[in-house]
């Protein structure tokens, strides 16, 4: 436990010791603003909620989260520090978890910095703040899912560009599997159970229900399982690489 | 008492490349073992396996009684390791880096700060403590790596080329440091500097092509030299005449002539294997009435032994 904390602290400090953190946060805030106000039609809708804000999170994360996660293990491998880390008395699980939690905490900080959005909507109208809170929670869970995938992929290669591209593709497929175009394609020939299974893999399906303010144990469980699965795969990948 | 490091039949292949083949050795506390071998011999690979970074293809490793497979975390906690190239987190400063390593190594609070202080002093890191590691010179990076390895005062110290990139003063200091620590620890270092073997190691092994080709003390290594017990002298006689006369002595294998950069010519009388000829040579010089301005007995040339041992074997990892 204390090892996870030590690794977590080191990692998180690492983000802020380089321009990565600031560039990421500025771009994240800038893009959420654009999406919410211009594309999402925040004002035109005339409703006091953050739906247009959250609606684009999956698409923002699709590119921004792999940019965070690509360095998680690739960089350690490239710079050789992985040899240092893996010969310290820590277990693989502790290392994977410590690094993942730091990245997650970092995205939570970026997400928290969108609070002016929340203030604006409260100033303009009378929104249901529970729904907004759930929206944030759902968004954070989804970010965790993207991060776990990206972390696992970055353990596969010392090349950050490759890690980025593969992560984006995988996340893209997982998002897509909730879209009606894709589902219609399957609906044409596959049994309903298969279609449901495919749609239940999508971030969108689960994120949508959470951001509507309905917190269902199944949605939380979905993200929890997804994160656990990819982090476990992450440890397997690193262990496999040990064999050379 | 059992050995601090026990390595049995250790092997590692990368696909068809056998980087390490069936190596066994033990290291006791108080020993400094020197790993020698040409580039690509498998030194670093062997170290990576002992420290638990790479999975051996075959063989057993035990450190302080902990088996690599059964208790990897305990094994790692007993070792201080300087990996090849001294990797460190570039965006950190040496002091925060050492704090991180110390925390993971179980050092806390005052004790951690005291240890960092001691190590920083003994490795002379004071001047760069607050500078990002990525901006440090190569030698300072190496020193940060050394500091990290000895921070928790480990029972076993494994260092891959610890003096590579250090200036002559630092090399000297690091060797002194290693000798000081040697009495209580089991230490393994790899090096390409053969004098280092003489000055710090109590034992040496030579690896080439992944195979262990020699194991013994530095003295035994020198004894394998053609020049072991050779007599070098300079005399006030024509070198070629002297060479001819000395060659005729019993037990003399050959006589080499060397002229150094300042024009002094020396003769090196090489004995037949396993013999000692200092008395014969000095008697001869005296009876012939020569004046010798210098006479010394060679202990053996390590570079020559190294070359002989490692070139019998094709260097680099051998493929099947
Ligand atoms: N991850 C790897 N994949 C494939 N081959 C490897 C890997 N690591 C090492 N090798 C090969 O194993 C052999 C031994 O390498 P190693 O780094 O152990 O040599 P070394 O004795 O440390 O050499 P040097 O003196 O140059 O440091 C080399 O032929 C090297 O190319
Ligand atoms: Mg090496």
XYZ file of C-alpha atoms and ligand atoms in Angstrom:
596
model
C 0.000 0.000 0.000
C 2.692 2.495 0.948
C 4.598 1.491 -2.182
C 1.574 2.360 -4.298
C 1.472 5.711 -2.567
C 5.192 6.383 -3.145
C 4.911 5.522 -6.825
C 1.691 7.512 -7.117
C 3.279 10.607 -5.616
C 6.360 10.370 -7.791
C 4.315 9.968 -10.942
C 1.906 12.758 -10.181
C 4.757 15.121 -9.384
C 6.323 14.017 -12.658
C 3.360 15.401 -14.609
C 3.769 18.819 -13.114
C 7.554 18.820 -13.423
C 7.197 18.809 -17.202
C 5.076 20.914 -19.571
C 2.883 17.839 -20.190
C 0.476 18.724 -17.401
C 0.022 22.353 -18.361
C -0.315 21.711 -22.059
C -2.837 18.984 -21.409
C -4.926 21.025 -19.008
C -5.000 24.105 -21.229
C -5.982 22.095 -24.292
C -8.557 20.127 -22.354
C -10.219 23.275 -21.011
C -10.050 24.987 -24.373
C -11.634 22.056 -26.197
C -14.348 21.460 -23.622
C -15.220 25.144 -24.008
C -15.425 24.967 -27.783
C -17.441 21.790 -27.800
C -19.858 22.960 -25.151
C -20.555 26.471 -26.427
C -20.167 26.234 -30.188
C -20.896 22.680 -31.161
C -23.033 21.687 -28.213
C -25.176 24.833 -28.430
C -25.067 25.431 -24.692
C -26.896 28.753 -24.865
C -29.226 27.983 -27.736
C -30.726 25.040 -25.925
C -31.978 27.308 -23.198
C -31.733 24.565 -20.594
C -29.864 24.835 -17.345
C -27.814 21.646 -17.460
C -24.373 20.450 -18.554
C -25.535 17.909 -21.100
C -23.749 19.644 -24.011
C -20.622 19.704 -21.885
C -20.599 16.012 -21.070
C -21.850 14.876 -24.466
C -18.451 15.380 -26.069
C -16.314 13.922 -23.331
C -15.971 10.487 -24.954
C -14.622 12.152 -28.103
C -12.286 14.443 -26.238
C -10.958 11.555 -24.198
C -10.488 9.491 -27.309
C -7.505 11.656 -28.230
C -6.479 13.306 -25.008
C -6.351 10.278 -22.715
C -4.065 8.201 -24.949
C -1.801 11.253 -25.013
C -1.512 10.913 -21.245
C -1.350 7.144 -21.080
C 1.116 6.611 -23.930
C 4.010 7.662 -21.754
C 3.059 5.595 -18.708
C 5.201 2.565 -19.547
C 6.694 3.396 -22.939
C 8.765 6.128 -21.428
C 10.002 3.898 -18.604
C 11.061 1.352 -21.150
C 12.704 3.881 -23.420
C 14.685 5.612 -20.689
C 15.557 2.356 -18.937
C 13.981 3.421 -15.659
C 11.731 0.388 -15.890
C 14.801 -1.629 -14.894
C 15.160 0.538 -11.834
C 11.484 0.344 -10.935
C 11.214 -3.406 -11.460
C 14.269 -4.136 -9.318
C 12.915 -2.151 -6.396
C 11.077 -4.242 -3.807
C 7.625 -3.566 -5.246
C 5.215 -5.989 -6.855
C 4.076 -5.573 -10.424
C 0.556 -4.857 -9.238
C 1.752 -2.035 -6.998
C 3.710 -0.445 -9.817
C 0.852 -0.708 -12.311
C -1.689 0.599 -9.826
C 0.489 3.428 -8.562
C 1.112 4.711 -12.047
C -2.483 4.265 -13.153
C -3.873 6.053 -10.112
C -1.514 8.970 -10.664
C -2.676 9.330 -14.254
C -6.288 9.054 -13.142
C -5.801 11.608 -10.429
C -4.249 13.904 -12.989
C -7.275 13.651 -15.280
C -9.474 14.250 -12.233
C -7.589 17.484 -11.638
C -8.096 18.521 -15.262
C -11.763 17.645 -15.005
C -12.141 19.545 -11.738
C -10.720 22.624 -13.418
C -13.813 22.789 -15.624
C -15.691 24.057 -12.539
C -16.358 27.467 -14.155
C -18.761 25.559 -16.387
C -20.677 24.440 -13.344
C -20.636 27.932 -11.856
C -21.910 29.389 -15.142
C -24.823 27.034 -15.367
C -25.759 27.675 -11.757
C -25.525 31.397 -12.321
C -27.713 31.292 -15.409
C -30.350 28.941 -14.186
C -31.382 26.375 -11.694
C -29.844 23.061 -12.730
C -30.160 19.734 -10.967
C -26.759 19.573 -9.329
C -27.066 15.862 -8.555
C -27.286 15.144 -12.260
C -24.212 17.296 -12.822
C -22.337 15.496 -10.061
C -23.203 12.159 -11.640
C -22.077 13.521 -14.959
C -18.690 14.301 -13.494
C -18.483 10.904 -11.824
C -19.422 9.129 -15.026
C -16.904 11.152 -16.958
C -14.190 10.305 -14.459
C -15.052 6.597 -14.591
C -14.922 6.705 -18.346
C -11.541 8.452 -18.236
C -10.350 5.635 -15.974
C -11.453 3.091 -18.556
C -9.603 4.886 -21.350
C -6.538 5.209 -19.145
C -6.448 1.529 -18.194
C -6.548 0.583 -21.869
C -3.844 3.118 -22.715
C -1.653 1.989 -19.819
C -1.781 -1.614 -20.943
C -0.988 -0.681 -24.545
C 1.926 1.516 -23.540
C 3.485 -1.448 -21.733
C 3.689 -3.222 -25.076
C 6.091 -0.837 -26.740
C 8.834 1.633 -26.042
C 7.514 3.781 -28.859
C 5.046 6.374 -27.597
C 3.633 7.123 -31.044
C 2.707 3.487 -31.547
C 1.208 3.351 -28.073
C -0.868 6.437 -28.843
C -2.190 5.207 -32.172
C -3.111 1.731 -30.955
C -4.827 3.125 -27.865
C -6.880 5.548 -29.940
C -7.972 2.768 -32.272
C -9.033 0.453 -29.447
C -10.868 3.217 -27.603
C -12.520 4.266 -30.839
C -13.855 0.762 -31.424
C -15.149 0.597 -27.873
C -16.955 3.918 -28.257
C -18.324 2.994 -31.658
C -19.862 -0.195 -30.417
C -22.590 1.936 -28.798
C -23.559 3.862 -31.915
C -26.770 3.001 -33.666
C -25.107 2.856 -37.092
C -22.849 0.103 -35.870
C -25.595 -1.599 -33.918
C -27.967 -1.438 -36.910
C -25.348 -3.144 -38.969
C -25.315 -6.037 -36.512
C -29.072 -5.913 -35.962
C -29.570 -6.779 -39.609
C -28.270 -10.283 -39.154
C -27.202 -11.010 -35.573
C -29.553 -12.107 -32.799
C -30.646 -9.443 -30.322
C -28.489 -10.942 -27.556
C -25.360 -10.298 -29.618
C -26.421 -6.748 -30.387
C -27.046 -6.111 -26.703
C -23.709 -7.596 -25.810
C -21.948 -5.349 -28.305
C -23.754 -2.256 -27.160
C -23.032 -3.134 -23.539
C -19.322 -2.981 -24.361
C -19.561 0.629 -25.306
C -18.479 3.456 -23.078
C -21.309 5.482 -24.533
C -24.119 3.231 -23.388
C -22.909 3.336 -19.817
C -21.785 6.909 -19.768
C -25.124 8.045 -21.214
C -27.134 6.510 -18.449
C -24.864 7.857 -15.714
C -24.834 11.362 -17.121
C -28.634 11.401 -17.190
C -28.386 11.187 -13.430
C -29.328 7.545 -13.136
C -26.583 5.816 -11.297
C -26.966 2.136 -11.874
C -24.713 -0.383 -10.155
C -24.292 -2.122 -13.500
C -22.746 0.944 -15.113
C -20.301 1.429 -12.275
C -19.555 -2.272 -12.343
C -18.936 -2.040 -16.080
C -16.264 0.603 -15.712
C -14.815 -1.108 -12.640
C -14.503 -4.404 -14.467
C -13.118 -2.742 -17.555
C -10.409 -0.972 -15.538
C -9.561 -4.111 -13.550
C -9.387 -6.204 -16.713
C -7.041 -3.878 -18.578
C -4.811 -3.278 -15.563
C -4.524 -7.001 -15.035
C -3.630 -7.375 -18.706
C -1.112 -4.613 -18.101
C 0.696 -6.673 -15.437
C 0.655 -9.693 -17.746
C 2.223 -7.700 -20.557
C 5.027 -6.468 -18.319
C 5.565 -9.939 -16.942
C 5.700 -11.344 -20.445
C 8.323 -8.796 -21.480
C 10.449 -9.946 -18.556
C 10.967 -13.223 -20.339
C 12.590 -11.234 -23.159
C 27.173 -19.566 6.673
C 25.589 -19.716 3.265
C 26.623 -17.479 0.415
C 24.997 -14.103 -0.062
C 24.555 -14.721 -3.770
C 24.108 -18.183 -5.210
C 23.796 -18.571 -8.948
C 23.272 -22.029 -10.388
C 23.227 -22.979 -14.052
C 21.866 -19.627 -15.076
C 20.935 -19.327 -18.752
C 19.173 -16.793 -20.897
C 18.240 -16.956 -24.539
C 16.683 -14.261 -26.653
C 15.184 -16.305 -29.432
C 18.090 -18.166 -30.956
C 20.661 -15.970 -29.245
C 22.195 -17.517 -26.131
C 23.199 -14.457 -24.161
C 24.082 -16.394 -21.004
C 24.838 -20.097 -20.926
C 24.874 -22.220 -17.860
C 26.729 -19.926 -15.503
C 27.233 -20.841 -11.844
C 29.043 -18.968 -9.114
C 28.680 -17.887 -5.501
C 29.586 -14.698 -3.747
C 30.171 -14.509 0.004
C 29.999 -11.440 2.216
C 33.358 -9.729 2.114
C 33.884 -10.633 -1.509
C 34.047 -8.214 -4.400
C 33.463 -10.164 -7.567
C 34.558 -8.612 -10.841
C 32.617 -9.524 -13.979
C 34.853 -9.278 -16.990
C 34.157 -9.983 -20.598
C 34.082 -8.408 -24.034
C 31.116 -6.349 -25.276
C 28.071 -8.520 -25.657
C 29.492 -11.228 -23.409
C 26.363 -11.427 -21.274
C 27.506 -9.540 -18.170
C 24.598 -7.141 -18.048
C 22.132 -9.865 -18.933
C 23.382 -11.983 -16.030
C 23.040 -9.032 -13.665
C 19.532 -8.284 -14.892
C 18.538 -11.834 -14.062
C 20.105 -11.843 -10.604
C 18.322 -8.616 -9.719
C 14.981 -9.920 -10.956
C 14.529 -7.690 -13.975
C 14.806 -10.440 -16.571
C 13.357 -13.898 -16.250
C 16.051 -16.587 -16.608
C 15.454 -19.186 -19.285
C 16.886 -21.716 -16.871
C 18.737 -21.847 -13.593
C 18.405 -20.695 -10.022
C 19.259 -17.509 -8.207
C 19.249 -17.054 -4.447
C 20.160 -13.869 -2.647
C 20.505 -13.947 1.137
C 18.505 -17.157 1.149
C 15.624 -15.744 -0.921
C 14.833 -17.544 -4.119
C 14.247 -15.364 -7.164
C 11.004 -17.132 -8.011
C 9.578 -17.746 -4.597
C 10.349 -14.445 -2.891
C 11.167 -11.863 -5.516
C 10.268 -8.865 -3.365
C 12.409 -9.984 -0.415
C 15.240 -10.743 -2.784
C 15.012 -7.288 -4.314
C 14.891 -5.625 -0.924
C 18.317 -7.097 -0.082
C 19.969 -5.841 -3.244
C 21.258 -2.445 -4.243
C 21.481 -2.305 -8.007
C 23.075 0.094 -10.434
C 21.745 -0.867 -13.860
C 23.814 -0.381 -16.999
C 23.774 3.285 -18.001
C 22.491 4.357 -14.574
C 18.892 5.114 -15.586
C 17.049 7.697 -13.478
C 13.911 9.796 -13.796
C 15.187 12.785 -15.741
C 12.613 15.298 -14.573
C 13.466 14.728 -10.901
C 16.233 16.316 -8.903
C 18.772 14.001 -7.250
C 17.355 14.779 -3.839
C 13.743 13.980 -4.735
C 14.900 10.930 -6.646
C 16.789 9.645 -3.608
C 13.782 10.371 -1.396
C 11.600 8.303 -3.700
C 14.029 5.369 -3.752
C 14.495 5.621 0.007
C 10.751 5.539 0.656
C 10.301 2.449 -1.467
C 13.290 0.913 0.280
C 11.474 1.423 3.571
C 13.465 4.340 4.943
C 11.419 7.005 6.697
C 11.636 10.502 8.127
C 14.825 11.391 9.970
C 16.510 8.153 9.117
C 15.892 8.701 5.413
C 17.255 12.245 5.549
C 20.322 11.071 7.476
C 21.040 8.348 4.966
C 20.605 10.725 2.030
C 23.002 13.124 3.751
C 25.627 10.413 4.253
C 25.384 9.085 0.740
C 25.436 12.545 -0.827
C 28.590 13.317 1.110
C 30.372 10.101 0.246
C 29.543 10.407 -3.457
C 29.959 14.195 -3.619
C 26.577 15.129 -4.969
C 26.201 18.310 -2.908
C 26.677 20.640 -5.859
C 23.892 19.188 -8.006
C 21.240 18.236 -5.471
C 18.643 20.642 -6.802
C 19.403 20.295 -10.505
C 17.212 18.150 -12.765
C 18.864 14.817 -13.407
C 18.390 15.111 -17.184
C 20.612 18.189 -17.200
C 23.461 16.553 -15.261
C 26.704 15.517 -16.884
C 27.233 11.840 -17.575
C 29.522 11.356 -14.604
C 27.076 13.008 -12.217
C 24.238 10.869 -13.563
C 26.326 7.808 -12.832
C 26.966 9.098 -9.321
C 23.245 9.584 -8.738
C 22.801 5.964 -9.812
C 25.489 4.874 -7.361
C 23.904 6.877 -4.558
C 20.564 5.242 -5.259
C 22.133 1.777 -5.155
C 23.825 2.149 -1.770
C 21.150 4.311 -0.122
C 19.573 1.543 1.963
C 22.934 0.061 2.919
C 22.123 -3.231 1.170
C 23.703 -6.563 1.993
C 24.255 -7.247 -1.672
C 25.444 -4.662 -4.133
C 25.345 -5.252 -7.873
C 26.782 -2.568 -10.097
C 27.037 -2.606 -13.865
C 30.120 -0.583 -14.818
C 30.059 1.686 -11.761
C 33.058 3.792 -12.769
C 32.196 4.225 -16.435
C 32.217 7.922 -17.296
C 33.739 9.083 -14.021
C 36.775 11.325 -13.909
C 40.028 9.823 -12.555
C 39.504 11.312 -9.083
C 35.986 9.987 -8.886
C 37.066 6.587 -10.167
C 39.559 6.494 -7.358
C 36.980 7.554 -4.789
C 34.400 5.068 -5.960
C 36.949 2.264 -5.797
C 37.862 3.326 -2.290
C 34.194 3.396 -1.388
C 33.695 -0.099 -2.779
C 36.659 -1.391 -0.787
C 35.325 0.217 2.378
C 31.903 -1.330 1.916
C 33.338 -4.701 0.959
C 33.881 -6.036 4.450
C 30.180 -6.274 5.244
C 28.648 -6.792 1.820
C 28.718 -9.117 -1.114
C 29.528 -6.979 -4.122
C 29.453 -7.717 -7.825
C 30.762 -5.205 -10.333
C 31.219 -5.449 -14.060
C 34.001 -3.497 -15.662
C 36.114 -3.085 -18.741
C 38.927 -1.528 -16.721
C 41.306 -4.280 -15.819
C 43.236 -2.361 -13.166
C 39.963 -2.125 -11.345
C 40.026 -5.870 -10.907
C 43.416 -5.607 -9.280
C 42.533 -2.670 -7.104
C 39.069 -3.623 -5.814
C 38.138 -7.204 -6.614
C 38.870 -10.188 -4.440
C 37.655 -12.511 -7.169
C 37.017 -12.284 -10.863
C 35.108 -14.168 -13.480
C 35.499 -13.851 -17.192
C 32.534 -14.390 -19.472
C 32.583 -14.500 -23.249
C 29.853 -15.624 -25.587
C 27.675 -16.194 -22.528
C 30.016 -18.820 -21.086
C 31.994 -18.634 -17.902
C 35.630 -19.079 -18.947
C 37.557 -18.231 -15.818
C 36.892 -17.957 -12.126
C 39.517 -17.143 -9.555
C 41.416 -14.435 -7.737
C 43.036 -11.551 -9.603
C 46.373 -13.142 -8.632
C 45.441 -16.391 -10.314
C 44.385 -14.437 -13.362
C 47.743 -12.688 -13.519
C 49.521 -15.988 -13.056
C 48.078 -17.065 -16.380
C 49.957 -14.318 -18.081
C 52.919 -15.150 -20.265
C 54.562 -12.252 -18.509
C 53.904 -13.592 -15.013
C 57.276 -13.471 -13.198
C 58.957 -12.011 -16.250
C 61.937 -9.786 -15.485
C 62.146 -6.359 -17.035
C 65.492 -4.629 -16.972
C 67.460 -1.889 -18.653
C 71.192 -2.393 -19.070
C 74.062 -0.385 -20.480
C 74.583 -2.756 -23.386
C 73.446 -3.049 -26.938
C 69.899 -4.355 -26.712
C 70.199 -6.897 -29.448
C 73.404 -8.378 -28.087
C 71.886 -8.534 -24.600
C 68.756 -10.108 -26.012
C 70.768 -12.825 -27.695
C 72.749 -13.613 -24.572
C 69.746 -13.622 -22.235
C 67.779 -15.851 -24.585
C 70.404 -18.509 -24.162
C 69.723 -18.814 -20.407
C 67.901 -21.869 -19.106
C 64.146 -21.471 -18.433
C 63.966 -18.400 -20.633
C 61.187 -18.532 -23.155
C 61.904 -15.325 -25.023
C 63.270 -11.825 -24.594
C 61.281 -8.835 -25.779
C 62.723 -5.422 -26.505
C 60.596 -2.336 -25.913
C 61.498 1.275 -26.392
C 59.305 3.793 -24.635
C 58.418 7.284 -25.851
C 61.403 8.903 -24.128
C 63.815 6.570 -25.884
C 64.642 4.218 -22.999
C 65.016 0.654 -24.089
C 63.988 -2.178 -21.790
C 64.363 -5.878 -22.114
C 61.679 -8.186 -20.820
C 62.872 -11.693 -20.110
C 59.906 -14.022 -20.292
C 60.298 -17.249 -18.318
C 59.193 -20.685 -19.425
C 55.713 -21.325 -18.012
C 55.627 -21.798 -14.249
C 59.261 -20.909 -13.587
C 60.930 -18.085 -11.728
C 64.032 -16.604 -13.289
C 64.807 -13.465 -11.307
C 67.859 -15.033 -9.652
C 69.268 -16.415 -12.869
C 68.852 -13.081 -14.596
C 70.420 -10.985 -11.832
C 73.316 -13.443 -11.437
C 73.883 -13.338 -15.138
C 73.907 -9.556 -15.232
C 76.389 -9.466 -12.345
C 78.787 -12.111 -13.752
C 78.822 -10.382 -17.115
C 79.655 -7.118 -15.383
C 76.676 -5.217 -16.854
C 75.169 -2.299 -15.014
C 71.441 -2.597 -14.664
C 69.660 0.725 -14.050
C 66.353 -0.978 -13.466
C 65.211 -4.476 -12.627
C 61.677 -5.464 -11.818
C 59.566 -8.606 -11.746
C 56.309 -8.413 -13.670
C 53.203 -9.727 -11.975
C 51.512 -10.374 -15.272
C 49.532 -8.370 -17.729
C 45.798 -8.693 -17.230
C 44.942 -7.269 -20.638
C 46.993 -9.965 -22.247
C 45.374 -12.747 -20.201
C 41.968 -11.263 -20.937
C 42.676 -11.283 -24.636
C 43.973 -14.826 -24.599
C 41.023 -16.189 -22.654
C 38.305 -14.333 -24.510
C 39.564 -14.705 -28.052
C 39.716 -18.475 -27.845
C 35.963 -18.102 -27.718
C 34.074 -16.185 -30.371
C 32.921 -13.074 -28.540
C 29.327 -11.919 -28.477
C 26.332 -14.113 -27.876
C 26.725 -17.291 -29.842
C 23.855 -18.514 -31.942
C 22.868 -22.083 -32.364
N 16.441 -7.688 -24.776
C 17.284 -8.308 -25.607
N 16.837 -8.888 -26.741
C 17.682 -9.515 -27.558
N 18.999 -9.659 -27.338
C 19.507 -9.106 -26.245
C 18.691 -8.402 -25.321
N 19.472 -7.966 -24.307
C 20.720 -8.374 -24.593
N 20.751 -9.056 -25.758
C 21.942 -9.673 -26.364
O 22.574 -10.480 -25.399
C 23.981 -10.413 -25.528
C 24.601 -10.032 -24.198
O 24.334 -8.683 -23.941
P 24.808 -7.968 -22.606
O 24.174 -6.624 -22.580
O 24.554 -8.853 -21.461
O 26.357 -7.821 -22.846
P 27.456 -7.190 -21.881
O 28.388 -8.279 -21.487
O 26.829 -6.436 -20.789
O 28.198 -6.218 -22.882
P 28.814 -4.747 -22.645
O 30.178 -4.935 -22.162
O 28.803 -4.171 -24.031
O 27.943 -4.024 -21.700
C 24.257 -9.431 -26.646
O 24.519 -10.158 -27.808
C 22.981 -8.657 -26.768
O 22.781 -8.216 -28.085
Mg 26.797 -4.503 -20.234
